[in-house]
PDB file of C-alpha atoms in Angstrom:
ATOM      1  CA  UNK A 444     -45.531 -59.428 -31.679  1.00 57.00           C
ATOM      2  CA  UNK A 445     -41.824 -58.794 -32.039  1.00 69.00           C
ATOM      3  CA  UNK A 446     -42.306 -55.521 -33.724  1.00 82.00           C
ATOM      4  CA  UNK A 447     -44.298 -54.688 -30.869  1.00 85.00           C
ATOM      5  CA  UNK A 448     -41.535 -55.809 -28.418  1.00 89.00           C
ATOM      6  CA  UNK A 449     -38.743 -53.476 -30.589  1.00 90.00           C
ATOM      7  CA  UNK A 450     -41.323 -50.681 -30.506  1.00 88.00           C
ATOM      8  CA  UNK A 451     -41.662 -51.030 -26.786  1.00 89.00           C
ATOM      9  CA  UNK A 452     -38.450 -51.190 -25.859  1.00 90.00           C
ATOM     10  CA  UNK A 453     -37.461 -48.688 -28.702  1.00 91.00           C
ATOM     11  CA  UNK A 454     -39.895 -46.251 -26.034  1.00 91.00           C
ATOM     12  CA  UNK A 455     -38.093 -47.695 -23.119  1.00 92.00           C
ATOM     13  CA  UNK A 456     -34.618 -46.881 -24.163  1.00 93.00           C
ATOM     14  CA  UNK A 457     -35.792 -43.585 -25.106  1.00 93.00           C
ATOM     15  CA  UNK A 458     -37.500 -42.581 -21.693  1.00 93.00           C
ATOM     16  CA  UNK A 459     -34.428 -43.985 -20.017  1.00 93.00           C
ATOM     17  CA  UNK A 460     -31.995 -41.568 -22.213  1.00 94.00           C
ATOM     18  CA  UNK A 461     -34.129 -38.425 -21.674  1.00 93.00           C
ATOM     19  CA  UNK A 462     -34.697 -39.245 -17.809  1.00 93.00           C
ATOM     20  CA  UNK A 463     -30.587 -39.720 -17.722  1.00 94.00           C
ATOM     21  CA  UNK A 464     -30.398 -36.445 -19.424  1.00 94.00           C
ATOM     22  CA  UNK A 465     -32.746 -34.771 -16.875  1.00 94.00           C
ATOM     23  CA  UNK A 466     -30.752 -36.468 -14.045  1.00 93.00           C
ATOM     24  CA  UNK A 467     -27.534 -35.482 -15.486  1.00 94.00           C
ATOM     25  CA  UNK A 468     -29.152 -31.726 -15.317  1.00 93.00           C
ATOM     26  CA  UNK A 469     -29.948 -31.993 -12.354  1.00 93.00           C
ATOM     27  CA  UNK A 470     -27.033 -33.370 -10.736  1.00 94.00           C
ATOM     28  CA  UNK A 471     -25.206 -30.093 -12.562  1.00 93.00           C
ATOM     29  CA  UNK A 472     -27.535 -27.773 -11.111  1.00 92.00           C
ATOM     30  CA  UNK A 473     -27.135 -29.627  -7.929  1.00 93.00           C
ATOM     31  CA  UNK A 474     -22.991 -28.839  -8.097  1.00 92.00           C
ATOM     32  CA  UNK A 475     -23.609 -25.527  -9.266  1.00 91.00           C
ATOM     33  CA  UNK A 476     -25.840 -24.821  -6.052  1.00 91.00           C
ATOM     34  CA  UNK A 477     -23.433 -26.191  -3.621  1.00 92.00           C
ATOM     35  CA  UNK A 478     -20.496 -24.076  -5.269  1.00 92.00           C
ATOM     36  CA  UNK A 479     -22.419 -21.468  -5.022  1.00 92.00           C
ATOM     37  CA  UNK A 480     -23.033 -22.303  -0.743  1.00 92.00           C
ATOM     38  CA  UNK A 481     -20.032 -23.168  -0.745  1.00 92.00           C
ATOM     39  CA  UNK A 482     -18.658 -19.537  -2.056  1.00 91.00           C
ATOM     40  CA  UNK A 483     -21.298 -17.661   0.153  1.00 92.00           C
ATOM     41  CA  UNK A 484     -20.521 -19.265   3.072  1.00 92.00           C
ATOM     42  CA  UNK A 485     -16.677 -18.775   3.179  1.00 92.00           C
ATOM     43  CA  UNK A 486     -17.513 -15.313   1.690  1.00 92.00           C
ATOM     44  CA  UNK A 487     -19.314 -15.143   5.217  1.00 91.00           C
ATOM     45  CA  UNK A 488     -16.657 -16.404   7.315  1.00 92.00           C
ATOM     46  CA  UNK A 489     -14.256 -13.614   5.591  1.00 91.00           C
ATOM     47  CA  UNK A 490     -16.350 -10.929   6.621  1.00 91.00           C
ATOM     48  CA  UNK A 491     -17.083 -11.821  10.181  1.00 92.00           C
ATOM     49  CA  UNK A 492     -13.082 -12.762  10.396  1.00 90.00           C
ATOM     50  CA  UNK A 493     -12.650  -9.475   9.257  1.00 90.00           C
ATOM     51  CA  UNK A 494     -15.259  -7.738  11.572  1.00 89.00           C
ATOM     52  CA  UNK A 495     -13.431  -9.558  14.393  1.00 92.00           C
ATOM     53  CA  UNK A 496     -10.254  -7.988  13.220  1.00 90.00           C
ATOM     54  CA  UNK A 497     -11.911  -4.133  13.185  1.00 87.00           C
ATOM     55  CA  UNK A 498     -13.631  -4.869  16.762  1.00 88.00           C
ATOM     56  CA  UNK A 499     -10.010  -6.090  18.374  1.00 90.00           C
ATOM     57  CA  UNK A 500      -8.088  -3.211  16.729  1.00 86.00           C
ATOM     58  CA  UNK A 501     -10.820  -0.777  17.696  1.00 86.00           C
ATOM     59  CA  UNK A 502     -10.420  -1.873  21.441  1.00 87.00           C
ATOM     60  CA  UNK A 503      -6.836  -2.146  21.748  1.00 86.00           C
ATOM     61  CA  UNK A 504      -6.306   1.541  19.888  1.00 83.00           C
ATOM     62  CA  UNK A 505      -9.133   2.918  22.373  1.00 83.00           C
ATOM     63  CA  UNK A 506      -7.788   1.269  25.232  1.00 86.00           C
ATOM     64  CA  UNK A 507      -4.700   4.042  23.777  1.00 84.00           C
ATOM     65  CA  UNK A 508      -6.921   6.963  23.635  1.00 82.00           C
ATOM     66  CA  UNK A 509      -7.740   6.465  20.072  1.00 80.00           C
ATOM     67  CA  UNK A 510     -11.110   6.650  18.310  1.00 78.00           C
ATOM     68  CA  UNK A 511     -12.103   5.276  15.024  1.00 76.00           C
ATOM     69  CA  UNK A 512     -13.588   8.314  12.908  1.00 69.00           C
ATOM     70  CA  UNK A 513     -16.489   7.997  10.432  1.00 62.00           C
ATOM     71  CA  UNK A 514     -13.708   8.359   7.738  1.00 59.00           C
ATOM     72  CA  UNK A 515     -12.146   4.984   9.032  1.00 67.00           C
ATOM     73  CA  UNK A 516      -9.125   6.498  10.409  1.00 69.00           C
ATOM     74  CA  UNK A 517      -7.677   6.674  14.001  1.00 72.00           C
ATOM     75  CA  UNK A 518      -7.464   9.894  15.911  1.00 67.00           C
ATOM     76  CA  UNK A 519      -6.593  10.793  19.455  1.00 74.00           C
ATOM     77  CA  UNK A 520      -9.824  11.029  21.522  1.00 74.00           C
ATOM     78  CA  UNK A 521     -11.509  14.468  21.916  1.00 67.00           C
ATOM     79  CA  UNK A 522      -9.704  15.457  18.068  1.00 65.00           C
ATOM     80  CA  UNK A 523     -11.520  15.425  15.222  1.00 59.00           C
ATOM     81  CA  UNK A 524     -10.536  14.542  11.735  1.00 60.00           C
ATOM     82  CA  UNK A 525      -8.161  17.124   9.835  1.00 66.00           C
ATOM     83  CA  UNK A 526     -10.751  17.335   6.971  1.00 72.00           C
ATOM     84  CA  UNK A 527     -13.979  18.116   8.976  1.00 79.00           C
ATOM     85  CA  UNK A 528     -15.834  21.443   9.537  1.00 80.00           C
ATOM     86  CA  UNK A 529     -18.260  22.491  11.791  1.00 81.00           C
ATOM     87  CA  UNK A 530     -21.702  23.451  10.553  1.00 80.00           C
ATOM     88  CA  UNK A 531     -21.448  27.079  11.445  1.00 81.00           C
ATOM     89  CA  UNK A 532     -18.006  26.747   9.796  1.00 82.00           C
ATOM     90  CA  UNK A 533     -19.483  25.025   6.931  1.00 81.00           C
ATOM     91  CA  UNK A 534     -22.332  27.835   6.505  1.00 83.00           C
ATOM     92  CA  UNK A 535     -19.138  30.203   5.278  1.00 84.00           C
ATOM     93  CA  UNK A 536     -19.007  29.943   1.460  1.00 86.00           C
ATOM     94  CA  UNK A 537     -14.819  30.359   1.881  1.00 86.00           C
ATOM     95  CA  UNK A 538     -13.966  28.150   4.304  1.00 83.00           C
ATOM     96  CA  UNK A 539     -16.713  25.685   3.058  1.00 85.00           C
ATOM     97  CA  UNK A 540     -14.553  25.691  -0.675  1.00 86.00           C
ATOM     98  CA  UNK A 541     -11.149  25.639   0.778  1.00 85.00           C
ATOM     99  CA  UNK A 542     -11.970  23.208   3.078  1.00 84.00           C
ATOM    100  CA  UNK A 543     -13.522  20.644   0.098  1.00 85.00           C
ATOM    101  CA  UNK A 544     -10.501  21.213  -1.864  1.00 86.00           C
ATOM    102  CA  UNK A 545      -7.947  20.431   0.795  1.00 81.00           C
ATOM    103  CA  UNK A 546      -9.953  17.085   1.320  1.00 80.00           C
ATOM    104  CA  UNK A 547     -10.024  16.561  -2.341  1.00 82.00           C
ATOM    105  CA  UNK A 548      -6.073  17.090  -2.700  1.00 79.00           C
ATOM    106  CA  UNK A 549      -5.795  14.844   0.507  1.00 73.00           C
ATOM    107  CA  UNK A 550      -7.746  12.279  -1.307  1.00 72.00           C
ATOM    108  CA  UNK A 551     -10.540  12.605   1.927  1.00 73.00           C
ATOM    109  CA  UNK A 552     -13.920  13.407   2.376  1.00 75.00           C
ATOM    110  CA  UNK A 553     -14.772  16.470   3.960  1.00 77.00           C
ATOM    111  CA  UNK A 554     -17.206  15.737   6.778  1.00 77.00           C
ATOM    112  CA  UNK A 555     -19.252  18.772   8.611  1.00 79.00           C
ATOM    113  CA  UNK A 556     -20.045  17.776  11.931  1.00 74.00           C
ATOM    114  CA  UNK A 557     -22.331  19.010  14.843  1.00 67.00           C
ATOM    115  CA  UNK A 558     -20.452  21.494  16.845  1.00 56.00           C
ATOM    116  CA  UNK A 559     -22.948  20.610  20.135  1.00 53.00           C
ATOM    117  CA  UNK A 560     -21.875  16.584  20.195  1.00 47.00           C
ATOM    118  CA  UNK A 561     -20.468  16.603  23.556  1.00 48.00           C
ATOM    119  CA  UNK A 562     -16.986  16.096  22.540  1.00 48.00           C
ATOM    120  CA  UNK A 563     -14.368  17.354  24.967  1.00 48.00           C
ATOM    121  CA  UNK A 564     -15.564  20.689  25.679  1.00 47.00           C
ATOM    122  CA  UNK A 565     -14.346  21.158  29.255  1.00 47.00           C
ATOM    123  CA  UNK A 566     -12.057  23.967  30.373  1.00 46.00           C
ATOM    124  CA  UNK A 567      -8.796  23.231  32.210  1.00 46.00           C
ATOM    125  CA  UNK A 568      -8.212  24.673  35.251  1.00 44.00           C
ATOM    126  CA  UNK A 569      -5.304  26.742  36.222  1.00 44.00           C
ATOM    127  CA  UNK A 570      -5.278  25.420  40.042  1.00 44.00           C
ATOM    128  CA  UNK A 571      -3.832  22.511  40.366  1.00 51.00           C
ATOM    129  CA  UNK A 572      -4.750  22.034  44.265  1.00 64.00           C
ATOM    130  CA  UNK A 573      -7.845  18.926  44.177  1.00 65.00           C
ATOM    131  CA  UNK A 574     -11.240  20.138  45.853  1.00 67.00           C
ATOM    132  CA  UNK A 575     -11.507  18.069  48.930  1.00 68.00           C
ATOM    133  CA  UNK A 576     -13.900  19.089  50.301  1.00 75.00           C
ATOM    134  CA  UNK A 577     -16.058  17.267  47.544  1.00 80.00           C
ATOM    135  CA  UNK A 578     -17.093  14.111  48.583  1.00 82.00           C
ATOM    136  CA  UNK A 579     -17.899  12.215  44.897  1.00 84.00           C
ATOM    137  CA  UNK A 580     -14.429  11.199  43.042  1.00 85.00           C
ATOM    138  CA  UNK A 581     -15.686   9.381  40.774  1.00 88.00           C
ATOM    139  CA  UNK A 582     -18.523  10.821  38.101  1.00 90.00           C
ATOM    140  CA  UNK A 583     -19.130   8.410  35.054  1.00 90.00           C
ATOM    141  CA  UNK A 584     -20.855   9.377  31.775  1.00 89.00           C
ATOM    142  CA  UNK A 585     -22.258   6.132  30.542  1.00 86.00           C
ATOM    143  CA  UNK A 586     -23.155   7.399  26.756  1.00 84.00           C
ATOM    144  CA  UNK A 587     -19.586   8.473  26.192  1.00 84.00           C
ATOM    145  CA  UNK A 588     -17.387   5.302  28.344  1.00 89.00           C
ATOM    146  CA  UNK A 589     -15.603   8.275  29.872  1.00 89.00           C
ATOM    147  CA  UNK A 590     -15.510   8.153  33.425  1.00 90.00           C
ATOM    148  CA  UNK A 591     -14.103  11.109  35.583  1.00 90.00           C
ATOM    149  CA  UNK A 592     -11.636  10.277  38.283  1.00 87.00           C
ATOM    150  CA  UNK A 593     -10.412  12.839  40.560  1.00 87.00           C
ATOM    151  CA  UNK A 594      -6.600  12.734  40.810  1.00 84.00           C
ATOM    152  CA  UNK A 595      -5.833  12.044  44.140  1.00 83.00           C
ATOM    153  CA  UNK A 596      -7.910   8.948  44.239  1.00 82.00           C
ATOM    154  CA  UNK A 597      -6.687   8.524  40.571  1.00 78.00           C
ATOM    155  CA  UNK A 598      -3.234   7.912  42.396  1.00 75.00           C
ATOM    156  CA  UNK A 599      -4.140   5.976  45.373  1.00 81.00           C
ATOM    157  CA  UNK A 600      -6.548   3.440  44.314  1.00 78.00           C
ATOM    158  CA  UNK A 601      -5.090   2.178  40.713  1.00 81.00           C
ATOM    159  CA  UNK A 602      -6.843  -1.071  41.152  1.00 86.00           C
ATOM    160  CA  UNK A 603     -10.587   1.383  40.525  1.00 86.00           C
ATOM    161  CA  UNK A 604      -8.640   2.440  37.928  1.00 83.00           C
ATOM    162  CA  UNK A 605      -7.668  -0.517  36.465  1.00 85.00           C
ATOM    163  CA  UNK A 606     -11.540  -1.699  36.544  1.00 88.00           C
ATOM    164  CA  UNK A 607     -13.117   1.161  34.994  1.00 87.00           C
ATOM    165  CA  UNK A 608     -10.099   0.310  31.904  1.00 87.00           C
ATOM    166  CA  UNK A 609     -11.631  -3.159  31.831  1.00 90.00           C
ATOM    167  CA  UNK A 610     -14.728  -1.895  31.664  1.00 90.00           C
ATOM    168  CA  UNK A 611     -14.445  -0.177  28.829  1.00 90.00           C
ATOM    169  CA  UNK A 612     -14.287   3.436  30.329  1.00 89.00           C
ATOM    170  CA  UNK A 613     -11.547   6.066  29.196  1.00 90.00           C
ATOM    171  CA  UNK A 614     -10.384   7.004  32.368  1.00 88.00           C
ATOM    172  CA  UNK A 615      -9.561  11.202  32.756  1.00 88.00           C
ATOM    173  CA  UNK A 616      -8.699  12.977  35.544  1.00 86.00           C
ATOM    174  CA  UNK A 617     -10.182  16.317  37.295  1.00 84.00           C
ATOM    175  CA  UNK A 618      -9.006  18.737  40.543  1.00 84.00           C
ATOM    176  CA  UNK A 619     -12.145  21.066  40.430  1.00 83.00           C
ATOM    177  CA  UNK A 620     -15.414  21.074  39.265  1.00 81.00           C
ATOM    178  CA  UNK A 621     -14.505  23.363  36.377  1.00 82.00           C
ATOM    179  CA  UNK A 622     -12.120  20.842  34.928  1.00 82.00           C
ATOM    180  CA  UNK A 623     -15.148  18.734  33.797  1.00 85.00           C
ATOM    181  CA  UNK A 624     -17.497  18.862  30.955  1.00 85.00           C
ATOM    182  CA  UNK A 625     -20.520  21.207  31.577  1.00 84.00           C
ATOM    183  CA  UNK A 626     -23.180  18.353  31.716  1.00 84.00           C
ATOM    184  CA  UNK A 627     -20.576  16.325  34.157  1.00 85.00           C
ATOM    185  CA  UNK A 628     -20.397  19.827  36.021  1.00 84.00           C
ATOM    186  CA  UNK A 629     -24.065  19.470  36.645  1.00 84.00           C
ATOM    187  CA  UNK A 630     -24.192  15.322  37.266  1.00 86.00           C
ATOM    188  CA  UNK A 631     -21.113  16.168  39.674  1.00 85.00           C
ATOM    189  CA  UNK A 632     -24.027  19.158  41.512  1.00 83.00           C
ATOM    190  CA  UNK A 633     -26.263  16.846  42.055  1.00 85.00           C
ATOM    191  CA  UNK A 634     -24.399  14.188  43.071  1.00 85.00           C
ATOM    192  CA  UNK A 635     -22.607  16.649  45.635  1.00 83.00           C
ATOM    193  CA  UNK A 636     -26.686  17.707  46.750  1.00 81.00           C
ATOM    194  CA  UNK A 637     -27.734  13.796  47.106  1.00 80.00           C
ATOM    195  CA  UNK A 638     -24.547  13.082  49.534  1.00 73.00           C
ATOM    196  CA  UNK A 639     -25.180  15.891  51.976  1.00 69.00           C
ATOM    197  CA  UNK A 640     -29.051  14.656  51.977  1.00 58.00           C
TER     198      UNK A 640
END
């Protein structure tokens, strides 16, 4: 009987080693694991810190009249970036290589971009008298945050102004009709047709 006691327990101790082993695994696997959370998660919290960052410096530099390019730098609104061309430019085998090389020396990409984006294509008007005989002064082009303000109300009702800032808008001003964008010219027309209805 004893050797069947030693025997037994001889089993016994050696379950309990291996099942310590396989806990001891575990547990290691286990630490691993959480390091591994634990490196994702404040990997996480870096990038949404510095997302935060981007979104707050994007605001305050376009409450300045700056826009944030597809290159990553800052330009003043209605510019475009020193190293782009347009695609009719781009079509010009010249231009096209002389263009690619100065962004190459520059260390920048050249970027073509579509000449019919709505940027600010708007003529400025010699007169400087305001139309007031218009009855809208205020035209805003949702898609772009740029709403139009016509001067003289620009200058006598800064708290509008102020609101349409808050809002998000980039404020510009306009006398005439031609002073604004082509499709603004149009939104302005039928504004102008829906008042005297």
């Amino acid at each position: 009987m004893p050797d069947d006691t030693t025997a037994a327990l001889q089993a016994l101790i050696k379950q309990v080693e291996t099942l310590t082993t396989t806990v001891t695994d575990q547990q290691k696997r286990m630490d691993g694991l959480h390091d591994f959370n634990t490196r994702i998660l404040d990997e996480k919290k870096d990038m949404q810190s510095q997302l935060e960052q981007q979104t707050e410096t994007d605001k305050k530099l376009a409450d300045m009249g700056y826009q944030r390019a597809p290159d990553g730098n800052y330009y003043p609104q209605g510019t475009k970036p020193a190293h782009t061309l347009t695609r009719a430019e781009a079509r010009d085998p010249q231009k096209y290589r002389a263009a690619k090389e100065a962004a190459a020396k520059a260390g920048a990409t050249l970027q073509i971009v579509d000449s019919t984006d709505g940027g600010d294509t708007h003529r400025r008007s010699s007169r400087t008298e305001t139309d007031t005989s218009l009855t809208t002064t205020l035209i805003r082009d949702d898609d772009q945050k740029v709403a139009y303000m016509r001067r003289d109300v620009m200058g006598s009702d800064a708290r509008q102004y102020r609101q349409l800032r808050a809002d998000g808008f980039n404020v510009q001003s306009w006398d005439n009709a031609d002073d604004l964008p082509q499709h603004m010219q149009t939104k302005l027309a039928l504004m102008e047709k829906s008042n005297d209805a």
